[in-house]
Amino acid sequence: MSDKTREIVTEVAAGIGAICLILEAVTAAIFWLGPFSFGKTYVQIALGFLVGGIFAAVIFWHMGSSIDRTMEMEEKGAVNRSRMFSIIRTLAAFAAMAAVYLTGWVNLLSLLAGMMTLKVAAYLQPFTHKIMRKEERT
């Protein structure tokens, strides 16, 4: 993986982690202040955010490494390989959701929300980049 890609993957992963922490804090506040109890439901929701966030970070790392690999290939091979990697990521997401649904250990909606943190973190990457650059300069 190139240095620039590694830098972007690190920044987006930091964003995913921050967003998951915010989701966890909001969920804890809702359960703490609301009419809910800290029981099995809270643990399932918290695990959903955690597992979804980890899955999102792994998927983004896979995207970055596969893009780097395909950039070095000829056009036809790159298109086919890119499609194959995209299908693998999609199947992995469906497999994760199916496993969660069948086992019931993790809340499916919070898993999906954790996975969607990738989208939000990607949009916030320029902001995350500025923050991480400030930390390196000081």
PDB file of C-alpha atoms in Angstrom:
ATOM      1  CA  MET A   1       0.000   0.000   0.000  1.00  0.00           C
ATOM      2  CA  SER A   2       1.393   3.414  -0.920  1.00  0.00           C
ATOM      3  CA  ASP A   3       2.168   5.989   1.747  1.00  0.00           C
ATOM      4  CA  LYS A   4      -0.625   8.319   0.609  1.00  0.00           C
ATOM      5  CA  THR A   5      -3.192   5.499   0.622  1.00  0.00           C
ATOM      6  CA  ARG A   6      -1.995   4.357   4.045  1.00  0.00           C
ATOM      7  CA  GLU A   7      -2.370   7.918   5.325  1.00  0.00           C
ATOM      8  CA  ILE A   8      -5.935   8.192   4.010  1.00  0.00           C
ATOM      9  CA  VAL A   9      -6.879   4.766   5.388  1.00  0.00           C
ATOM     10  CA  THR A  10      -5.506   5.774   8.794  1.00  0.00           C
ATOM     11  CA  GLU A  11      -7.459   9.041   8.773  1.00  0.00           C
ATOM     12  CA  VAL A  12     -10.715   7.361   7.787  1.00  0.00           C
ATOM     13  CA  ALA A  13     -10.171   4.609  10.379  1.00  0.00           C
ATOM     14  CA  ALA A  14      -9.682   7.305  13.029  1.00  0.00           C
ATOM     15  CA  GLY A  15     -12.931   8.895  11.868  1.00  0.00           C
ATOM     16  CA  ILE A  16     -14.727   5.545  12.072  1.00  0.00           C
ATOM     17  CA  GLY A  17     -13.448   5.063  15.612  1.00  0.00           C
ATOM     18  CA  ALA A  18     -14.505   8.558  16.674  1.00  0.00           C
ATOM     19  CA  ILE A  19     -17.975   8.174  15.185  1.00  0.00           C
ATOM     20  CA  CYS A  20     -18.432   4.778  16.847  1.00  0.00           C
ATOM     21  CA  LEU A  21     -17.415   6.288  20.191  1.00  0.00           C
ATOM     22  CA  ILE A  22     -19.982   9.055  19.693  1.00  0.00           C
ATOM     23  CA  LEU A  23     -22.660   6.471  18.867  1.00  0.00           C
ATOM     24  CA  GLU A  24     -21.706   4.496  21.980  1.00  0.00           C
ATOM     25  CA  ALA A  25     -21.882   7.625  24.154  1.00  0.00           C
ATOM     26  CA  VAL A  26     -25.283   8.636  22.770  1.00  0.00           C
ATOM     27  CA  THR A  27     -26.605   5.114  23.287  1.00  0.00           C
ATOM     28  CA  ALA A  28     -25.288   5.032  26.848  1.00  0.00           C
ATOM     29  CA  ALA A  29     -26.868   8.431  27.545  1.00  0.00           C
ATOM     30  CA  ILE A  30     -30.210   7.280  26.155  1.00  0.00           C
ATOM     31  CA  PHE A  31     -30.133   4.137  28.278  1.00  0.00           C
ATOM     32  CA  TRP A  32     -28.896   6.046  31.322  1.00  0.00           C
ATOM     33  CA  LEU A  33     -31.415   8.898  31.133  1.00  0.00           C
ATOM     34  CA  GLY A  34     -34.283   7.064  29.494  1.00  0.00           C
ATOM     35  CA  PRO A  35     -36.703   4.472  30.790  1.00  0.00           C
ATOM     36  CA  PHE A  36     -34.415   1.634  29.696  1.00  0.00           C
ATOM     37  CA  SER A  37     -32.223  -0.599  31.787  1.00  0.00           C
ATOM     38  CA  PHE A  38     -28.620  -1.568  31.141  1.00  0.00           C
ATOM     39  CA  GLY A  39     -29.202  -5.141  30.209  1.00  0.00           C
ATOM     40  CA  LYS A  40     -28.837  -7.489  27.327  1.00  0.00           C
ATOM     41  CA  THR A  41     -30.298  -4.955  24.878  1.00  0.00           C
ATOM     42  CA  TYR A  42     -27.663  -2.313  25.621  1.00  0.00           C
ATOM     43  CA  VAL A  43     -24.843  -4.828  25.300  1.00  0.00           C
ATOM     44  CA  GLN A  44     -26.208  -6.036  21.953  1.00  0.00           C
ATOM     45  CA  ILE A  45     -26.449  -2.470  20.650  1.00  0.00           C
ATOM     46  CA  ALA A  46     -22.967  -1.554  21.906  1.00  0.00           C
ATOM     47  CA  LEU A  47     -21.486  -4.695  20.371  1.00  0.00           C
ATOM     48  CA  GLY A  48     -23.261  -3.883  17.112  1.00  0.00           C
ATOM     49  CA  PHE A  49     -21.568  -0.482  16.911  1.00  0.00           C
ATOM     50  CA  LEU A  50     -18.212  -2.027  17.820  1.00  0.00           C
ATOM     51  CA  VAL A  51     -18.401  -4.936  15.363  1.00  0.00           C
ATOM     52  CA  GLY A  52     -19.809  -2.699  12.626  1.00  0.00           C
ATOM     53  CA  GLY A  53     -17.048  -0.143  13.132  1.00  0.00           C
ATOM     54  CA  ILE A  54     -14.334  -2.784  13.031  1.00  0.00           C
ATOM     55  CA  PHE A  55     -15.924  -4.254   9.910  1.00  0.00           C
ATOM     56  CA  ALA A  56     -16.043  -0.800   8.285  1.00  0.00           C
ATOM     57  CA  ALA A  57     -12.357  -0.181   9.033  1.00  0.00           C
ATOM     58  CA  VAL A  58     -11.358  -3.582   7.620  1.00  0.00           C
ATOM     59  CA  ILE A  59     -13.485  -3.014   4.513  1.00  0.00           C
ATOM     60  CA  PHE A  60     -11.898   0.398   3.940  1.00  0.00           C
ATOM     61  CA  TRP A  61      -8.414  -1.052   4.390  1.00  0.00           C
ATOM     62  CA  HIS A  62      -9.332  -3.725   1.817  1.00  0.00           C
ATOM     63  CA  MET A  63     -10.580  -1.028  -0.563  1.00  0.00           C
ATOM     64  CA  GLY A  64      -7.343   0.901  -0.248  1.00  0.00           C
ATOM     65  CA  SER A  65      -5.101  -2.097  -0.768  1.00  0.00           C
ATOM     66  CA  SER A  66      -7.146  -3.419  -3.699  1.00  0.00           C
ATOM     67  CA  ILE A  67      -7.141  -0.010  -5.398  1.00  0.00           C
ATOM     68  CA  ASP A  68      -3.368   0.178  -5.004  1.00  0.00           C
ATOM     69  CA  ARG A  69      -2.981  -3.280  -6.533  1.00  0.00           C
ATOM     70  CA  THR A  70      -5.316  -2.592  -9.441  1.00  0.00           C
ATOM     71  CA  MET A  71      -3.621   0.714 -10.290  1.00  0.00           C
ATOM     72  CA  GLU A  72      -0.511  -1.225 -11.257  1.00  0.00           C
ATOM     73  CA  MET A  73      -2.391  -3.492 -13.689  1.00  0.00           C
ATOM     74  CA  GLU A  74      -3.488  -3.045 -17.269  1.00  0.00           C
ATOM     75  CA  GLU A  75      -7.002  -1.672 -17.779  1.00  0.00           C
ATOM     76  CA  LYS A  76      -8.925  -4.868 -18.547  1.00  0.00           C
ATOM     77  CA  GLY A  77      -7.339  -6.838 -15.733  1.00  0.00           C
ATOM     78  CA  ALA A  78      -7.789  -3.941 -13.331  1.00  0.00           C
ATOM     79  CA  VAL A  79     -11.513  -3.670 -14.091  1.00  0.00           C
ATOM     80  CA  ASN A  80     -12.064  -7.396 -13.571  1.00  0.00           C
ATOM     81  CA  ARG A  81     -10.022  -7.505 -10.381  1.00  0.00           C
ATOM     82  CA  SER A  82     -11.774  -4.411  -9.042  1.00  0.00           C
ATOM     83  CA  ARG A  83     -15.167  -6.011  -9.662  1.00  0.00           C
ATOM     84  CA  MET A  84     -14.056  -9.216  -7.972  1.00  0.00           C
ATOM     85  CA  PHE A  85     -12.857  -7.354  -4.870  1.00  0.00           C
ATOM     86  CA  SER A  86     -16.086  -5.350  -4.757  1.00  0.00           C
ATOM     87  CA  ILE A  87     -18.139  -8.543  -4.894  1.00  0.00           C
ATOM     88  CA  ILE A  88     -16.011 -10.055  -2.120  1.00  0.00           C
ATOM     89  CA  ARG A  89     -16.632  -7.024   0.120  1.00  0.00           C
ATOM     90  CA  THR A  90     -20.367  -7.092  -0.603  1.00  0.00           C
ATOM     91  CA  LEU A  91     -20.602 -10.812   0.141  1.00  0.00           C
ATOM     92  CA  ALA A  92     -18.638 -10.306   3.360  1.00  0.00           C
ATOM     93  CA  ALA A  93     -21.096  -7.600   4.446  1.00  0.00           C
ATOM     94  CA  PHE A  94     -24.086  -9.827   3.707  1.00  0.00           C
ATOM     95  CA  ALA A  95     -22.418 -12.750   5.498  1.00  0.00           C
ATOM     96  CA  ALA A  96     -21.766 -10.591   8.566  1.00  0.00           C
ATOM     97  CA  MET A  97     -25.365  -9.382   8.634  1.00  0.00           C
ATOM     98  CA  ALA A  98     -26.692 -12.925   8.145  1.00  0.00           C
ATOM     99  CA  ALA A  99     -24.497 -14.242  10.958  1.00  0.00           C
ATOM    100  CA  VAL A 100     -25.685 -11.476  13.264  1.00  0.00           C
ATOM    101  CA  TYR A 101     -29.309 -12.091  12.344  1.00  0.00           C
ATOM    102  CA  LEU A 102     -29.063 -15.847  12.870  1.00  0.00           C
ATOM    103  CA  THR A 103     -27.148 -15.722  16.156  1.00  0.00           C
ATOM    104  CA  GLY A 104     -28.893 -12.737  17.727  1.00  0.00           C
ATOM    105  CA  TRP A 105     -25.775 -11.831  19.733  1.00  0.00           C
ATOM    106  CA  VAL A 106     -25.562  -8.368  18.227  1.00  0.00           C
ATOM    107  CA  ASN A 107     -28.274  -5.876  17.319  1.00  0.00           C
ATOM    108  CA  LEU A 108     -28.608  -5.900  13.528  1.00  0.00           C
ATOM    109  CA  LEU A 109     -29.530  -2.215  13.205  1.00  0.00           C
ATOM    110  CA  SER A 110     -26.591  -1.081  15.310  1.00  0.00           C
ATOM    111  CA  LEU A 111     -24.306  -3.332  13.244  1.00  0.00           C
ATOM    112  CA  LEU A 112     -25.601  -1.649  10.109  1.00  0.00           C
ATOM    113  CA  ALA A 113     -25.118   1.776  11.723  1.00  0.00           C
ATOM    114  CA  GLY A 114     -21.561   0.791  12.631  1.00  0.00           C
ATOM    115  CA  MET A 115     -20.928  -0.257   9.038  1.00  0.00           C
ATOM    116  CA  MET A 116     -22.336   3.041   7.775  1.00  0.00           C
ATOM    117  CA  THR A 117     -19.794   4.967   9.828  1.00  0.00           C
ATOM    118  CA  LEU A 118     -17.498   4.299   6.878  1.00  0.00           C
ATOM    119  CA  LYS A 119     -19.624   6.610   4.746  1.00  0.00           C
ATOM    120  CA  VAL A 120     -19.659   9.391   7.320  1.00  0.00           C
ATOM    121  CA  ALA A 121     -15.940   9.024   8.042  1.00  0.00           C
ATOM    122  CA  ALA A 122     -15.145   9.181   4.323  1.00  0.00           C
ATOM    123  CA  TYR A 123     -17.067  12.453   4.024  1.00  0.00           C
ATOM    124  CA  LEU A 124     -15.277  13.809   7.103  1.00  0.00           C
ATOM    125  CA  GLN A 125     -11.810  12.696   5.919  1.00  0.00           C
ATOM    126  CA  PRO A 126     -10.678  16.211   4.885  1.00  0.00           C
ATOM    127  CA  PHE A 127     -11.583  17.452   8.367  1.00  0.00           C
ATOM    128  CA  THR A 128      -9.833  14.485   9.985  1.00  0.00           C
ATOM    129  CA  HIS A 129      -6.803  15.139   7.766  1.00  0.00           C
ATOM    130  CA  LYS A 130      -6.543  18.724   9.055  1.00  0.00           C
ATOM    131  CA  ILE A 131      -6.794  17.586  12.666  1.00  0.00           C
ATOM    132  CA  MET A 132      -4.162  14.875  12.239  1.00  0.00           C
ATOM    133  CA  ARG A 133      -1.817  17.253  10.408  1.00  0.00           C
ATOM    134  CA  LYS A 134      -2.075  19.774  13.275  1.00  0.00           C
ATOM    135  CA  GLU A 135      -1.100  17.054  15.743  1.00  0.00           C
ATOM    136  CA  GLU A 136       1.972  16.132  13.683  1.00  0.00           C
ATOM    137  CA  ARG A 137       3.148  19.757  13.433  1.00  0.00           C
ATOM    138  CA  THR A 138       3.000  20.378  17.174  1.00  0.00           C
TER     139      THR A 138
END
